[in-house]
Amino acid sequence: MALSDFGSAARNEAGIAAILPILKERFGDIFHASAAMRETHAHTTTYIPSQIPDGVLFARSTADVQEAVRICATHRVPLIPFGTGSSLEGHVNAPAGGISIDTSSMNRVLAVNAQDLDCTVEPGVTREALNTYLRDTGLFFPIDPGANASLGGMAATRASGTNAVRYGTMRENVIALEAVMADGEVVRTAQRARKSSAGYDLTRLLIGSEGTLGIITGLTLKLQGIPEAISGGVCPFPSVEAACDAVILTIQSGIPVARIELVNALQMRALKTYSKLDYPETPCLFLEFHGSPASVAEQAERFGEIAEEFGGGPFLWTVDAEERAKLWKARHDAYWASLTLRPGAKGLSTDVCVPISRLAECIRETEADIEQAGLIAPIVGHVGDGNFHTLVLIDTDDPSDILKAENFVARLNERALRMDGTCTGEHGIGQGKMKFLEAELGHGVAVMRAVKHALDPLNIMNPGKILLPRGV
Amino acid sequence: MALSDFGSAARNEAGIAAILPILKERFGDIFHASAAMRETHAHTTTYIPSQIPDGVLFARSTADVQEAVRICATHRVPLIPFGTGSSLEGHVNAPAGGISIDTSSMNRVLAVNAQDLDCTVEPGVTREALNTYLRDTGLFFPIDPGANASLGGMAATRASGTNAVRYGTMRENVIALEAVMADGEVVRTAQRARKSSAGYDLTRLLIGSEGTLGIITGLTLKLQGIPEAISGGVCPFPSVEAACDAVILTIQSGIPVARIELVNALQMRALKTYSKLDYPETPCLFLEFHGSPASVAEQAERFGEIAEEFGGGPFLWTVDAEERAKLWKARHDAYWASLTLRPGAKGLSTDVCVPISRLAECIRETEADIEQAGLIAPIVGHVGDGNFHTLVLIDTDDPSDILKAENFVARLNERALRMDGTCTGEHGIGQGKMKFLEAELGHGVAVMRAVKHALDPLNIMNPGKILLPRGV
């Protein structure tokens, strides 16, 4: 149980009672109100307590979503969009009850335009399903947040991951969205052209809006050519500072690194036991380079030289896919290895992001903070973007343990803000970070409120996320 | 004079009369109400008639802008932000009168963070001034819309230009904005971190809002390392189709081309006379590649092979800066050469953008349309993005000529929309394209209206741009 109050807005009991039979009658088998189904649509992947919706609709089409929105709007009942449930900040919770709109049945790839390097998909298509579908085209969708999330959910949280340093985040990789707005109208935010100066950027307004402005029902996405060659490997460093200095020089040198991940000493120690491999117990960078065979070799060699300048190395790298997978195994095992550091504990994942010139300082202060607080919290980071995660291992049955973790997270977020960073690089605000958003953007939050009120005057679109209730 | 009605909303005469002495008293020498000064702040670079503001404030600071907004808001008088006046769709006109906020005195580079590849500037800094300032840092700001525009204006119109195919547009190159909103409050849209999932994307909401939601008073911009080497050159093609096919394959092959510009046969004919050079009178592609010395040579060679596949060539290219300038001279002279095709005429520049798979078809139909309409309108294009310009040469004293041009532009924009493109790739909506925005985005325009009304309820921020008055 969490000590923080994540909000439980007043339920509109009369409205909820009114719509359940309407939805059942209208949608039949694709509408569920069983406790079991409702519970699986509020699970959160962190320690924020579940808040269960009153019903679950497995929408099959934009028209289904439209109709659900209109029914809910008439009775002022919340709608909570649901992709795969892998979000980390309570996005799919239903603090005021309402209907979970599960998009997993909207899982068709509608078009692949190979010449234009784009595709159009329904929101329930997962990133792995899309890349499987694209297998024979020579194209792929690069954004990789770790989980096999739905593309609708990834857009809603402005997700990114390990290769954002090269390919950008969802912000840069969505060309257009289709969404059902709070009034039940369907909006297509842009045409399929690569760029446009046609009015306000509704695409970017919806990306990262976490379902609070509209429900995404379609996406047109940029695709990338599968790189001809990939090189990758792992490189130890004497300190986090040395590793970060190498990252900065790598990026300044214009090496188009595809992935550059930091794993700190504590995480490496966990991995050593978990993966039964002979890793050094010092900070390591895991790297991947994409390009022509000549270019990926050149990039790896240049990085090796940079690492050496800062006392790092040896940089073990390869172009062989199998060998590369072995070298990267530690990075892939990081999450599971972390959990072995405190058996039975649950992980709370943070995701601050700072300018990379401040990254070493931010990680060093955070490591000291973790030690002083007596927490166990290994660190991995998408350091090319200045983004890193601590996985705080907590005993969710111990309120003092939760409090300790919550206080640490507050200090971490404040530290990032002080360094001109953000409290969330890629997970979103959800319920967990609402109070930090106010600290981060000041009057900007008032602007967000005005936009929210204009587009969702009844506050039925995923209420209780991003924006604290007024006056809190 | 234009035949189209670009709108001349009712002037609030009482409010305007009230604020002029207030602004003079408050701002003294930096506030101007002379006819001469007012006229230079309404000039438009196209045939849209000038609509002159009632006064011009040379703001020195965010505080000046805030105070002007508060005074204007109290008396319900419009504010029109002004950078260098190089916008193309009447953005700086004052259809309901009001005060031009000239930002040219806000021209300081406030910070350059070389390690983070970013900088923070005031809005009146021009792109050339910024790049001159950066000269010794090894960094540059890539967006190049042709004119030496102000960075505030470039953000306001979501500008791009010749190298967007590699570096993106203003949408991808602004990290954060500071803006004064209609209520006089200052918003900072984001921290300096490279990525963030913290709430609605206010940065992208303001980029492309053309001063209708707030006045940009500061920008944090991404910078790029100056490429170690540049290769470039020119390649003739037997047809626009062949050139476009080469563009598509170049991009599909993952060649990270920095510039890829199409010049059509009519434009080449004009250049032949104007530049006194022995150019072929067939469509040509002008290209530039950035990277390591080995890579720019490899890219140019690979492109040459692709060109040959489609009957193009010879591809004349070089890594020598002076030689490259010579090869690119035709592209740089294109605008002035065009004007010689019809001495005394004024140019109307269009900027549709379509998916590149439709580009050849769109240009071919447009060339036929131009011929059939009896217009003179050469074509140049940023074809890597699917974006091209026709420069329609019109006699602005001849209403039938203007009508002919306007009808052509309407057909061109409709053609682009039919091909899933946009009526504006980079110039913005302004006054000139308001009716096409409705055709392009349908209900999306209602969403924009709701956002506009929420953030500027008095409609004082650059009114009469982007959104047609309701009911039109």
PDB file of N, CA and C in Angstrom, chain B residues 200-239:
ATOM      1  N   TYR B 200       1.381  17.675 -21.090  1.00  0.00           N
ATOM      2  CA  TYR B 200       1.125  18.045 -22.484  1.00  0.00           C
ATOM      3  C   TYR B 200       2.342  18.758 -23.068  1.00  0.00           C
ATOM      4  N   ASP B 201       2.553  18.573 -24.346  1.00  0.00           N
ATOM      5  CA  ASP B 201       3.738  19.095 -25.032  1.00  0.00           C
ATOM      6  C   ASP B 201       3.506  20.570 -25.403  1.00  0.00           C
ATOM      7  N   LEU B 202       3.686  21.437 -24.427  1.00  0.00           N
ATOM      8  CA  LEU B 202       3.427  22.865 -24.658  1.00  0.00           C
ATOM      9  C   LEU B 202       4.426  23.447 -25.653  1.00  0.00           C
ATOM     10  N   THR B 203       5.640  22.883 -25.694  1.00  0.00           N
ATOM     11  CA  THR B 203       6.630  23.357 -26.669  1.00  0.00           C
ATOM     12  C   THR B 203       6.065  23.208 -28.072  1.00  0.00           C
ATOM     13  N   ARG B 204       5.618  21.995 -28.385  1.00  0.00           N
ATOM     14  CA  ARG B 204       5.109  21.725 -29.737  1.00  0.00           C
ATOM     15  C   ARG B 204       3.767  22.442 -29.967  1.00  0.00           C
ATOM     16  N   LEU B 205       3.008  22.702 -28.898  1.00  0.00           N
ATOM     17  CA  LEU B 205       1.755  23.440 -29.083  1.00  0.00           C
ATOM     18  C   LEU B 205       2.043  24.863 -29.554  1.00  0.00           C
ATOM     19  N   LEU B 206       3.102  25.464 -29.037  1.00  0.00           N
ATOM     20  CA  LEU B 206       3.436  26.841 -29.433  1.00  0.00           C
ATOM     21  C   LEU B 206       4.159  26.893 -30.780  1.00  0.00           C
ATOM     22  N   ILE B 207       4.973  25.871 -31.070  1.00  0.00           N
ATOM     23  CA  ILE B 207       5.653  25.851 -32.374  1.00  0.00           C
ATOM     24  C   ILE B 207       4.593  25.692 -33.464  1.00  0.00           C
ATOM     25  N   GLY B 208       4.553  26.639 -34.379  1.00  0.00           N
ATOM     26  CA  GLY B 208       3.546  26.596 -35.435  1.00  0.00           C
ATOM     27  C   GLY B 208       2.249  27.308 -35.078  1.00  0.00           C
ATOM     28  N   SER B 209       2.185  27.918 -33.900  1.00  0.00           N
ATOM     29  CA  SER B 209       0.940  28.594 -33.511  1.00  0.00           C
ATOM     30  C   SER B 209       0.904  30.038 -34.006  1.00  0.00           C
ATOM     31  N   GLU B 210       1.969  30.477 -34.672  1.00  0.00           N
ATOM     32  CA  GLU B 210       1.975  31.756 -35.401  1.00  0.00           C
ATOM     33  C   GLU B 210       1.581  32.949 -34.525  1.00  0.00           C
ATOM     34  N   GLY B 211       1.986  32.920 -33.278  1.00  0.00           N
ATOM     35  CA  GLY B 211       1.699  34.052 -32.392  1.00  0.00           C
ATOM     36  C   GLY B 211       0.260  34.147 -31.929  1.00  0.00           C
ATOM     37  N   THR B 212      -0.555  33.133 -32.256  1.00  0.00           N
ATOM     38  CA  THR B 212      -1.973  33.220 -31.899  1.00  0.00           C
ATOM     39  C   THR B 212      -2.286  32.703 -30.501  1.00  0.00           C
ATOM     40  N   LEU B 213      -1.292  32.050 -29.854  1.00  0.00           N
ATOM     41  CA  LEU B 213      -1.518  31.538 -28.494  1.00  0.00           C
ATOM     42  C   LEU B 213      -0.635  32.248 -27.468  1.00  0.00           C
ATOM     43  N   GLY B 214       0.469  32.818 -27.932  1.00  0.00           N
ATOM     44  CA  GLY B 214       1.402  33.471 -27.026  1.00  0.00           C
ATOM     45  C   GLY B 214       2.531  34.069 -27.841  1.00  0.00           C
ATOM     46  N   ILE B 215       3.314  34.943 -27.216  1.00  0.00           N
ATOM     47  CA  ILE B 215       4.444  35.566 -27.907  1.00  0.00           C
ATOM     48  C   ILE B 215       5.729  34.925 -27.394  1.00  0.00           C
ATOM     49  N   ILE B 216       6.473  34.305 -28.288  1.00  0.00           N
ATOM     50  CA  ILE B 216       7.700  33.608 -27.905  1.00  0.00           C
ATOM     51  C   ILE B 216       8.756  34.631 -27.485  1.00  0.00           C
ATOM     52  N   THR B 217       9.306  34.474 -26.277  1.00  0.00           N
ATOM     53  CA  THR B 217      10.310  35.418 -25.781  1.00  0.00           C
ATOM     54  C   THR B 217      11.660  34.748 -25.512  1.00  0.00           C
ATOM     55  N   GLY B 218      11.748  33.458 -25.716  1.00  0.00           N
ATOM     56  CA  GLY B 218      13.023  32.771 -25.535  1.00  0.00           C
ATOM     57  C   GLY B 218      12.944  31.371 -26.106  1.00  0.00           C
ATOM     58  N   LEU B 219      14.092  30.852 -26.562  1.00  0.00           N
ATOM     59  CA  LEU B 219      14.124  29.514 -27.160  1.00  0.00           C
ATOM     60  C   LEU B 219      15.376  28.772 -26.711  1.00  0.00           C
ATOM     61  N   THR B 220      15.217  27.506 -26.335  1.00  0.00           N
ATOM     62  CA  THR B 220      16.360  26.621 -26.149  1.00  0.00           C
ATOM     63  C   THR B 220      16.376  25.667 -27.338  1.00  0.00           C
ATOM     64  N   LEU B 221      17.489  25.680 -28.063  1.00  0.00           N
ATOM     65  CA  LEU B 221      17.574  24.991 -29.357  1.00  0.00           C
ATOM     66  C   LEU B 221      18.619  23.890 -29.334  1.00  0.00           C
ATOM     67  N   LYS B 222      18.357  22.812 -30.055  1.00  0.00           N
ATOM     68  CA  LYS B 222      19.382  21.787 -30.274  1.00  0.00           C
ATOM     69  C   LYS B 222      20.409  22.305 -31.269  1.00  0.00           C
ATOM     70  N   LEU B 223      21.661  21.954 -31.055  1.00  0.00           N
ATOM     71  CA  LEU B 223      22.717  22.291 -32.016  1.00  0.00           C
ATOM     72  C   LEU B 223      23.314  20.998 -32.569  1.00  0.00           C
ATOM     73  N   GLN B 224      23.995  21.131 -33.689  1.00  0.00           N
ATOM     74  CA  GLN B 224      24.648  19.987 -34.325  1.00  0.00           C
ATOM     75  C   GLN B 224      26.139  20.265 -34.438  1.00  0.00           C
ATOM     76  N   GLY B 225      26.939  19.195 -34.420  1.00  0.00           N
ATOM     77  CA  GLY B 225      28.353  19.367 -34.709  1.00  0.00           C
ATOM     78  C   GLY B 225      28.536  19.717 -36.187  1.00  0.00           C
ATOM     79  N   ILE B 226      29.394  20.692 -36.478  1.00  0.00           N
ATOM     80  CA  ILE B 226      29.688  21.002 -37.883  1.00  0.00           C
ATOM     81  C   ILE B 226      30.303  19.761 -38.511  1.00  0.00           C
ATOM     82  N   PRO B 227      29.756  19.314 -39.640  1.00  0.00           N
ATOM     83  CA  PRO B 227      30.280  18.062 -40.216  1.00  0.00           C
ATOM     84  C   PRO B 227      31.753  18.200 -40.581  1.00  0.00           C
ATOM     85  N   GLU B 228      32.464  17.128 -40.341  1.00  0.00           N
ATOM     86  CA  GLU B 228      33.892  17.065 -40.643  1.00  0.00           C
ATOM     87  C   GLU B 228      34.121  17.331 -42.125  1.00  0.00           C
ATOM     88  N   ALA B 229      33.253  16.771 -42.950  1.00  0.00           N
ATOM     89  CA  ALA B 229      33.390  16.932 -44.401  1.00  0.00           C
ATOM     90  C   ALA B 229      32.013  17.072 -45.023  1.00  0.00           C
ATOM     91  N   ILE B 230      31.980  17.763 -46.164  1.00  0.00           N
ATOM     92  CA  ILE B 230      30.735  17.920 -46.922  1.00  0.00           C
ATOM     93  C   ILE B 230      31.045  17.610 -48.376  1.00  0.00           C
ATOM     94  N   SER B 231      30.223  16.770 -48.987  1.00  0.00           N
ATOM     95  CA  SER B 231      30.306  16.620 -50.436  1.00  0.00           C
ATOM     96  C   SER B 231      28.992  17.101 -51.022  1.00  0.00           C
ATOM     97  N   GLY B 232      29.019  17.509 -52.271  1.00  0.00           N
ATOM     98  CA  GLY B 232      27.785  17.994 -52.872  1.00  0.00           C
ATOM     99  C   GLY B 232      27.934  18.118 -54.364  1.00  0.00           C
ATOM    100  N   GLY B 233      26.791  18.224 -55.026  1.00  0.00           N
ATOM    101  CA  GLY B 233      26.844  18.377 -56.463  1.00  0.00           C
ATOM    102  C   GLY B 233      25.477  18.408 -57.093  1.00  0.00           C
ATOM    103  N   VAL B 234      25.463  18.219 -58.396  1.00  0.00           N
ATOM    104  CA  VAL B 234      24.228  18.354 -59.157  1.00  0.00           C
ATOM    105  C   VAL B 234      24.125  17.207 -60.161  1.00  0.00           C
ATOM    106  N   CYS B 235      22.886  16.748 -60.375  1.00  0.00           N
ATOM    107  CA  CYS B 235      22.662  15.588 -61.239  1.00  0.00           C
ATOM    108  C   CYS B 235      21.406  15.799 -62.085  1.00  0.00           C
ATOM    109  N   PRO B 236      21.545  15.794 -63.429  1.00  0.00           N
ATOM    110  CA  PRO B 236      20.368  15.943 -64.290  1.00  0.00           C
ATOM    111  C   PRO B 236      19.609  14.624 -64.444  1.00  0.00           C
ATOM    112  N   PHE B 237      18.310  14.740 -64.708  1.00  0.00           N
ATOM    113  CA  PHE B 237      17.456  13.561 -64.921  1.00  0.00           C
ATOM    114  C   PHE B 237      16.596  13.771 -66.158  1.00  0.00           C
ATOM    115  N   PRO B 238      16.225  12.669 -66.806  1.00  0.00           N
ATOM    116  CA  PRO B 238      15.397  12.809 -68.005  1.00  0.00           C
ATOM    117  C   PRO B 238      13.984  13.295 -67.691  1.00  0.00           C
ATOM    118  N   SER B 239      13.513  13.101 -66.460  1.00  0.00           N
ATOM    119  CA  SER B 239      12.147  13.496 -66.118  1.00  0.00           C
ATOM    120  C   SER B 239      12.038  13.699 -64.615  1.00  0.00           C
TER     121      SER B 239
END
